[in-house]
Coordinates of C-alpha atoms in Angstrom, one line a residue:
Chain N
M867 CA 47.5 250.5 84.3
T868 CA 50.8 248.9 85.1
S869 CA 51.9 245.6 83.7
D870 CA 53.7 244.4 86.7
P871 CA 52.9 240.7 87.6
L872 CA 50.2 240.3 90.0
P873 CA 51.6 239.1 93.5
T874 CA 49.6 235.9 94.6
R875 CA 49.0 237.1 98.0
L876 CA 46.8 239.8 99.0
P877 CA 48.0 242.7 101.0
E878 CA 46.7 243.2 104.5
T879 CA 45.5 246.6 105.6
D880 CA 43.7 247.9 108.5
R881 CA 40.4 247.2 106.8
T882 CA 41.2 243.8 105.5
R883 CA 43.0 242.3 108.4
H884 CA 40.9 239.4 109.8
R885 CA 40.0 239.9 113.3
R886 CA 37.3 237.1 114.0
L887 CA 38.3 233.3 114.2
R888 CA 35.2 231.5 113.1
E889 CA 35.4 232.7 109.6
Q890 CA 38.6 231.8 107.5
G891 CA 40.3 234.8 106.2
S892 CA 42.3 233.9 103.0
L893 CA 45.1 236.0 101.6
E894 CA 45.4 233.9 98.2
R895 CA 44.5 235.9 95.4
A896 CA 43.4 232.7 93.6
D897 CA 40.5 232.5 96.4
L898 CA 39.5 236.2 95.4
D899 CA 39.6 235.3 91.6
A900 CA 37.3 232.1 91.9
I901 CA 34.8 234.0 94.2
L902 CA 34.6 236.8 91.8
D903 CA 34.5 234.6 88.8
A904 CA 31.5 232.4 90.6
G905 CA 29.0 235.3 90.6
F906 CA 27.8 238.1 88.6
V907 CA 25.7 240.1 91.2
C908 CA 27.4 242.2 93.9
H909 CA 26.4 244.4 96.7
L910 CA 27.4 248.1 96.5
G911 CA 27.6 250.1 99.3
V912 CA 27.8 254.0 99.3
V913 CA 27.5 256.8 101.8
V914 CA 24.6 259.1 101.3
D915 CA 24.5 262.1 103.4
G916 CA 26.5 260.3 106.0
R917 CA 24.4 257.1 105.8
P918 CA 25.1 253.7 104.2
L919 CA 23.2 252.8 101.1
V920 CA 23.7 249.2 99.8
V921 CA 22.0 248.3 96.5
P922 CA 22.4 245.0 94.4
T923 CA 24.1 245.6 90.9
V924 CA 26.2 243.6 88.3
Y925 CA 29.9 243.2 87.9
G926 CA 32.6 242.1 85.4
R927 CA 36.2 242.4 85.9
D928 CA 39.9 242.2 84.6
E929 CA 43.0 241.1 86.4
R930 CA 43.3 244.2 88.4
Q931 CA 40.0 246.0 88.4
L932 CA 36.2 245.2 89.0
Y933 CA 33.7 246.9 86.8
V934 CA 30.5 247.6 88.3
H935 CA 27.3 248.8 86.6
G936 CA 26.7 252.1 88.6
S937 CA 23.4 253.5 87.5
V938 CA 21.9 252.6 90.9
A939 CA 24.6 254.8 92.6
S940 CA 24.7 257.5 89.9
R941 CA 22.9 260.2 92.1
S942 CA 25.6 260.1 94.8
L943 CA 28.4 259.8 92.5
A944 CA 30.9 262.8 92.0
G945 CA 34.5 262.0 91.2
G946 CA 36.2 259.3 93.2
L947 CA 33.5 257.6 95.4
P948 CA 34.3 255.6 98.6
V949 CA 32.5 252.5 97.9
C950 CA 32.7 248.8 99.5
V951 CA 31.7 246.0 97.0
T952 CA 30.8 242.7 98.4
V953 CA 30.4 239.5 96.6
T954 CA 28.9 236.5 98.6
H955 CA 27.9 233.0 97.7
V956 CA 26.1 231.2 100.5
D957 CA 27.0 227.4 100.2
G958 CA 25.0 226.0 103.4
L959 CA 23.7 226.1 106.5
V960 CA 26.0 225.1 109.3
L961 CA 23.6 223.1 111.9
A962 CA 25.5 222.7 115.0
R963 CA 24.6 221.1 118.4
S964 CA 24.4 224.4 120.1
V965 CA 22.6 227.4 118.6
F966 CA 25.6 229.3 119.4
E967 CA 27.8 227.4 117.0
H968 CA 25.3 227.7 114.2
G969 CA 26.7 229.5 111.0
V970 CA 26.9 229.7 107.4
N971 CA 29.2 228.0 104.9
Y972 CA 29.9 230.9 102.3
R973 CA 32.7 232.6 100.3
S974 CA 32.7 236.4 100.3
A975 CA 35.0 239.1 99.0
V976 CA 34.7 242.5 100.3
I977 CA 36.5 245.1 98.2
H978 CA 37.3 248.6 99.5
G979 CA 38.2 251.5 97.5
D980 CA 37.5 254.8 95.7
A981 CA 35.3 254.0 92.6
R982 CA 36.4 255.6 89.3
R983 CA 33.7 256.9 87.0
V984 CA 34.4 255.1 83.6
T985 CA 34.3 258.3 80.9
D986 CA 36.5 256.9 78.2
P987 CA 34.4 255.5 75.5
D988 CA 36.6 252.8 74.7
E989 CA 37.3 251.9 78.1
K990 CA 33.5 252.1 78.8
L991 CA 32.8 249.5 75.9
E992 CA 35.5 247.4 77.2
G993 CA 34.3 247.3 80.7
L994 CA 30.7 246.5 79.5
R995 CA 32.1 243.7 77.4
R996 CA 33.8 242.3 80.5
L997 CA 30.5 242.9 82.4
T998 CA 28.4 241.1 79.7
D999 CA 30.5 238.2 79.0
H1000 CA 31.2 237.7 82.9
A1001 CA 27.4 237.1 83.3
T1002 CA 26.6 235.2 80.1
P1003 CA 29.9 234.0 78.3
G1004 CA 29.4 234.6 74.6
Q1005 CA 27.0 237.1 74.8
W1006 CA 28.8 240.1 73.9
S1007 CA 29.5 238.8 70.3
Y1008 CA 25.8 237.6 70.0
A1009 CA 23.9 240.7 71.2
R1010 CA 23.8 244.2 69.6
R1011 CA 26.3 246.3 71.2
P1012 CA 26.0 249.6 72.6
D1013 CA 25.7 252.7 70.3
R1014 CA 27.1 256.0 71.4
R1015 CA 23.6 257.1 72.9
E1016 CA 23.5 254.1 75.0
L1017 CA 27.0 254.1 76.2
A1018 CA 26.6 257.8 77.4
A1019 CA 23.3 256.5 79.4
T1020 CA 25.3 254.0 81.0
T1021 CA 27.0 254.6 84.4
L1022 CA 30.0 252.3 84.7
L1023 CA 32.2 252.3 87.8
A1024 CA 36.1 251.0 87.9
L1025 CA 37.3 249.6 91.4
S1026 CA 40.8 248.5 92.0
L1027 CA 41.0 245.0 93.3
E1028 CA 43.9 246.1 96.0
E1029 CA 42.4 246.2 99.2
V1030 CA 40.1 243.0 99.6
S1031 CA 39.0 240.8 102.5
V1032 CA 38.6 237.5 101.5
K1033 CA 36.5 235.0 103.8
I1034 CA 35.6 231.5 103.2
R1035 CA 33.9 228.9 105.9
T1036 CA 33.8 225.2 104.6
G1037 CA 33.0 221.7 106.4
A1038 CA 31.4 220.7 109.4
P1039 CA 30.1 222.5 112.5
D1040 CA 32.8 223.2 115.2
D1041 CA 31.3 221.6 118.3
G1042 CA 31.9 218.0 117.4
D1043 CA 34.5 217.5 119.9
G1044 CA 33.3 219.5 122.7
P1045 CA 30.8 218.7 125.7
D1046 CA 27.7 219.3 123.4
A1047 CA 28.7 216.3 121.4
A1048 CA 27.3 214.2 124.2
L1049 CA 23.8 215.6 123.8
G1050 CA 23.2 212.9 120.9
L1051 CA 21.9 215.6 118.5
W1052 CA 22.4 215.2 114.8
A1053 CA 24.7 217.9 113.3
G1054 CA 26.2 218.7 109.9
V1055 CA 25.6 220.9 106.8
L1056 CA 22.6 221.4 104.8
P1057 CA 24.0 222.4 101.4
L1058 CA 22.4 225.2 99.2
T1059 CA 23.1 225.0 95.4
R1060 CA 22.3 227.1 92.7
A1061 CA 21.7 226.0 89.1
W1062 CA 20.6 227.4 85.8
G1063 CA 17.1 226.4 84.4
A1064 CA 16.0 226.0 80.8
P1065 CA 16.1 229.2 78.7
V1066 CA 12.5 230.7 78.6
P1067 CA 11.9 232.5 75.4
D1068 CA 10.5 236.0 75.2
P1069 CA 6.9 235.7 74.1
A1070 CA 7.6 238.2 71.4
L1071 CA 9.9 236.1 69.7
P1072 CA 9.0 234.5 66.0
P1073 CA 8.3 230.9 66.8
G1074 CA 11.4 228.5 65.9
T1075 CA 14.1 231.4 66.9
A1076 CA 16.9 228.9 68.3
V1077 CA 18.4 229.2 71.4
P1078 CA 22.2 230.0 70.8
E1079 CA 24.5 227.2 72.0
H1080 CA 26.3 229.5 74.5
I1081 CA 23.1 230.1 76.4
A1082 CA 21.4 226.5 75.9
R1083 CA 24.5 224.7 77.1
R1084 CA 24.1 226.3 80.6
A1085 CA 20.7 224.9 81.4
G1086 CA 20.7 222.4 84.3
T1087 CA 24.7 223.4 85.2
R1088 CA 25.4 224.7 88.5
Q1089 CA 25.9 228.1 89.3
G1090 CA 28.4 229.6 91.8
Chain C
M509 CA 6.3 247.8 120.6
T510 CA 2.8 249.1 119.5
S511 CA -0.1 246.7 118.6
D512 CA -1.5 248.9 115.8
P513 CA -2.5 246.7 112.8
L514 CA 0.2 246.9 110.2
P515 CA -0.8 249.1 107.2
T516 CA -0.7 247.0 104.0
R517 CA 1.2 249.7 102.0
L518 CA 4.5 250.7 102.8
P519 CA 5.3 254.6 103.4
E520 CA 7.6 256.5 100.6
T521 CA 10.3 258.5 102.0
D522 CA 12.9 260.4 100.3
R523 CA 14.9 257.3 100.5
T524 CA 12.7 254.9 99.5
R525 CA 10.8 256.6 96.8
H526 CA 11.4 254.9 93.4
R527 CA 13.3 256.9 90.8
R528 CA 14.2 254.6 88.1
L529 CA 11.7 253.1 85.5
R530 CA 13.3 249.9 84.6
E531 CA 12.8 248.3 88.0
Q532 CA 9.5 247.8 89.4
G533 CA 9.1 249.4 92.8
S534 CA 6.5 247.9 95.1
L535 CA 4.8 249.6 98.0
E536 CA 3.0 246.3 98.9
R537 CA 4.0 244.9 102.4
A538 CA 3.1 241.6 101.4
D539 CA 6.0 241.8 98.7
L540 CA 8.5 243.1 101.5
D541 CA 7.4 240.2 103.8
A542 CA 7.5 237.4 100.9
I543 CA 11.1 238.5 100.1
L544 CA 12.4 238.6 103.7
D545 CA 10.9 235.2 104.3
A546 CA 12.4 233.8 101.2
G547 CA 15.9 234.3 102.5
F548 CA 18.3 234.2 105.7
V549 CA 21.2 236.0 104.4
C550 CA 21.6 240.0 104.1
H551 CA 24.0 242.4 103.2
L552 CA 24.5 244.8 106.2
G553 CA 25.9 248.2 105.4
V554 CA 27.5 250.6 107.9
V555 CA 29.6 253.6 107.8
V556 CA 33.0 253.4 109.3
D557 CA 35.3 256.4 109.4
G558 CA 33.1 258.0 106.8
R559 CA 33.3 255.0 104.4
P560 CA 30.9 252.4 103.6
L561 CA 31.4 248.6 105.0
V562 CA 29.2 246.0 103.5
V563 CA 29.2 242.6 105.2
P564 CA 27.2 239.5 104.6
T565 CA 25.2 238.1 107.7
V566 CA 22.2 236.3 108.9
Y567 CA 18.7 237.7 110.0
G568 CA 15.2 236.8 111.4
R569 CA 12.4 238.9 111.8
D570 CA 9.0 239.6 113.3
E571 CA 6.2 241.7 111.9
R572 CA 7.6 245.0 112.6
Q573 CA 11.5 244.2 113.1
L574 CA 14.5 242.6 111.5
Y575 CA 16.9 241.1 113.8
V576 CA 20.4 240.8 112.4
H577 CA 23.5 238.9 113.8
G578 CA 25.7 241.8 114.2
S579 CA 29.2 240.5 115.4
V580 CA 30.6 241.4 112.1
A581 CA 29.8 245.2 112.6
S582 CA 30.2 245.0 116.5
R583 CA 33.6 247.1 116.3
S584 CA 31.7 250.1 114.7
L585 CA 28.6 249.7 117.0
A586 CA 27.8 252.4 119.7
G587 CA 24.0 253.1 120.5
G588 CA 21.9 253.7 117.6
L589 CA 23.7 253.0 114.3
P590 CA 22.7 254.0 110.8
V591 CA 22.5 251.0 108.8
C592 CA 21.2 249.7 105.4
V593 CA 20.5 246.1 105.3
T594 CA 19.7 244.6 101.9
V595 CA 18.0 241.2 101.1
T596 CA 18.2 240.1 97.4
H597 CA 17.3 237.1 95.4
V598 CA 18.4 236.7 91.9
D599 CA 16.1 234.9 89.9
G600 CA 17.6 234.9 86.3
L601 CA 19.4 236.7 83.4
V602 CA 17.4 238.9 81.3
L603 CA 19.1 238.3 77.8
A604 CA 17.7 241.0 75.6
R605 CA 18.4 241.7 71.8
S606 CA 20.5 244.7 72.8
V607 CA 23.2 244.6 75.4
F608 CA 21.6 248.0 76.8
E609 CA 18.4 246.3 77.4
H610 CA 20.3 243.2 79.3
G611 CA 19.5 242.9 83.2
V612 CA 18.9 240.6 86.1
N613 CA 15.2 239.2 87.3
Y614 CA 15.5 239.8 91.0
R615 CA 13.5 240.8 94.0
S616 CA 15.2 243.1 96.7
A617 CA 14.4 244.8 99.9
V618 CA 16.6 247.7 101.1
I619 CA 15.7 248.8 104.7
H620 CA 17.1 252.1 106.0
G621 CA 17.1 252.9 109.7
D622 CA 19.1 253.3 113.0
A623 CA 20.0 249.8 114.3
R624 CA 19.4 249.3 118.1
R625 CA 21.8 246.9 119.9
V626 CA 19.5 244.4 121.7
T627 CA 20.6 244.1 125.5
D628 CA 17.7 242.7 127.2
P629 CA 18.4 239.2 127.7
D630 CA 14.8 238.2 127.0
E631 CA 14.5 240.1 124.0
K632 CA 18.0 238.8 122.8
L633 CA 16.7 235.0 123.2
E634 CA 13.6 236.0 121.4
G635 CA 15.6 237.5 118.5
L636 CA 17.9 234.7 118.3
R637 CA 14.8 232.2 118.4
R638 CA 13.6 234.1 115.4
L639 CA 16.7 234.3 113.6
T640 CA 17.6 230.5 114.3
D641 CA 14.0 229.3 113.1
H642 CA 14.1 231.9 110.2
A643 CA 16.9 229.9 108.7
T644 CA 16.0 226.4 109.8
P645 CA 12.3 226.2 110.9
G646 CA 12.4 223.8 113.8
Q647 CA 16.1 224.3 114.7
W648 CA 15.1 226.2 118.0
S649 CA 13.4 223.5 119.7
Y650 CA 16.1 220.8 118.4
A651 CA 19.4 222.4 119.2
R652 CA 20.7 223.5 122.5
R653 CA 19.9 227.2 123.3
P654 CA 22.4 229.6 124.3
D655 CA 23.4 230.1 127.8
R656 CA 24.1 233.0 129.6
R657 CA 27.6 233.3 128.6
E658 CA 27.0 232.5 125.0
L659 CA 24.0 235.2 125.0
A660 CA 26.3 238.0 126.3
A661 CA 28.7 236.9 123.5
T662 CA 26.2 237.4 120.8
T663 CA 25.7 240.8 119.3
L664 CA 22.2 241.1 118.0
L665 CA 20.8 244.2 116.3
A666 CA 16.9 245.0 115.7
L667 CA 16.1 247.4 113.1
S668 CA 12.4 248.7 112.4
L669 CA 10.8 247.6 109.0
E670 CA 9.3 251.2 108.7
E671 CA 11.5 252.5 105.7
V672 CA 12.0 249.8 103.1
S673 CA 12.6 250.0 99.4
V674 CA 11.2 247.0 97.6
K675 CA 12.0 246.3 93.9
I676 CA 10.8 243.2 91.8
R677 CA 11.7 242.5 88.0
T678 CA 10.2 239.6 86.5
G679 CA 9.5 238.4 83.1
A680 CA 11.0 238.9 79.3
P681 CA 13.4 241.7 78.1
D682 CA 12.0 244.7 77.0
D683 CA 13.2 245.3 73.7
G684 CA 10.8 242.7 72.1
D685 CA 8.6 245.6 70.4
G686 CA 11.1 247.9 69.5
P687 CA 13.3 248.0 66.4
D688 CA 16.0 245.5 67.7
A689 CA 13.4 242.7 67.6
A690 CA 13.9 242.6 63.7
L691 CA 17.6 241.6 64.3
G692 CA 16.4 238.1 64.7
L693 CA 18.2 237.3 67.9
W694 CA 17.2 235.0 70.4
A695 CA 16.0 236.7 73.5
G696 CA 14.4 235.5 76.8
V697 CA 15.4 234.6 80.3
L698 CA 17.8 232.2 81.8
P699 CA 16.2 231.3 85.2
L700 CA 18.5 230.8 88.3
T701 CA 17.2 228.5 91.1
R702 CA 18.5 227.5 94.4
A703 CA 17.9 224.3 96.2
W704 CA 18.5 222.5 99.3
G705 CA 21.0 219.5 99.1
A706 CA 20.9 216.4 101.0
P707 CA 22.1 216.8 104.7
V708 CA 25.9 216.1 105.2
P709 CA 26.6 214.8 108.4
D710 CA 29.4 215.9 110.7
P711 CA 32.1 213.4 110.4
A712 CA 32.2 213.6 114.4
L713 CA 28.8 212.3 114.6
P714 CA 28.4 208.6 116.3
P715 CA 27.2 206.5 113.1
G716 CA 23.4 206.1 113.0
T717 CA 22.6 209.5 114.3
A718 CA 19.3 210.1 112.6
V719 CA 18.7 213.2 110.7
P720 CA 15.6 215.1 112.3
E721 CA 12.7 215.2 110.2
H722 CA 12.8 219.2 110.1
I723 CA 16.0 219.1 108.4
A724 CA 15.5 215.8 106.2
R725 CA 12.3 217.2 104.7
R726 CA 14.0 220.1 103.1
A727 CA 16.7 218.3 101.1
G728 CA 15.8 218.6 97.4
T729 CA 13.2 221.5 97.9
R730 CA 13.7 224.9 96.4
Q731 CA 15.0 227.8 98.3
G732 CA 14.2 231.4 97.9

């Protein structure tokens, strides 16, 4: 790990250069950070026997690396593993006048790289701390932390945040100033929002076990 | 397309056989159908130059096939293309007594196969109809349909729903009857829900353009 300051712009590579016009590619690191911080589930892509495999899993991060829970991919893991990790937030349907201009408002980060299997127990513990507190801030200091056996049974991957393609689409459909505007059809966006519900206690809990503040305060708040 | 009745059980293959215990693998076709019908965005995985690429895109379906908007993958498409398409719904955080038992309540379908590029104009139109009405029921008969040029400019993939791995996790954490129950910690699930918001009109619309009923009635309803 270097301690050089992070550049505020993401580097372009053959894989991350934006090719299509309708999505809005961003090279701002702040946009990447916001997308990663808004979620906790990613889609991890690996190649198994020459074919793609895409599985959902959870992630956390520090400034320079993503930590990904890798048990789902463990049978295809050996040393450095080519992966693609994608984080997507769906913000709404873009309902245009023409079917052709229909689309989705979304934010996505597509991260390319060779995943490293974290083996050092201290780094693994730190990675799991970040992963746990990323999904549920405050939970690492509340729950019982992994013991040596549990740590060994956990597969954690680390992936550099160097090569990333960020795309963001917001706002109205694109055919409001074209000939289809004369059709007189309604057009706009149907927003999609995510929210945390009220905590559901484990039925096995003794009655009266209090919901800790760091969990209770999320109920009813927006997510993502 | 055959007209044989669909079996109600999904076939097991080397790729779809469930290996891990903590997830709940399902072989019920009804579970697959429900997962596909609950969403409209999937993650499409392909192999490019030996490396995985995972991109979000939209899908629709009939009984036997998934239709996937494929422009995102068009530069890696030539004939039959090995793909993995994953649809995931995140239903909540599973907050256990121990970090090790933390998890996510979710429903996912991982579909393996060789995607076929749809070239026949009639099938393409039918696929786009299914895709459009899957995301927004009623929209195909409301919006202007694709003309010949738009149809040619659209990449649509078809993927058989034959080889699918379905996983569903619901309910409380698993450590309620173990030694950690004595820790006295709260444990349970923090649910995550999605809902459609109120339609946002395109600012380019003439004032007073009515929101059509098939869009207006979704506002405030749950999604997924």
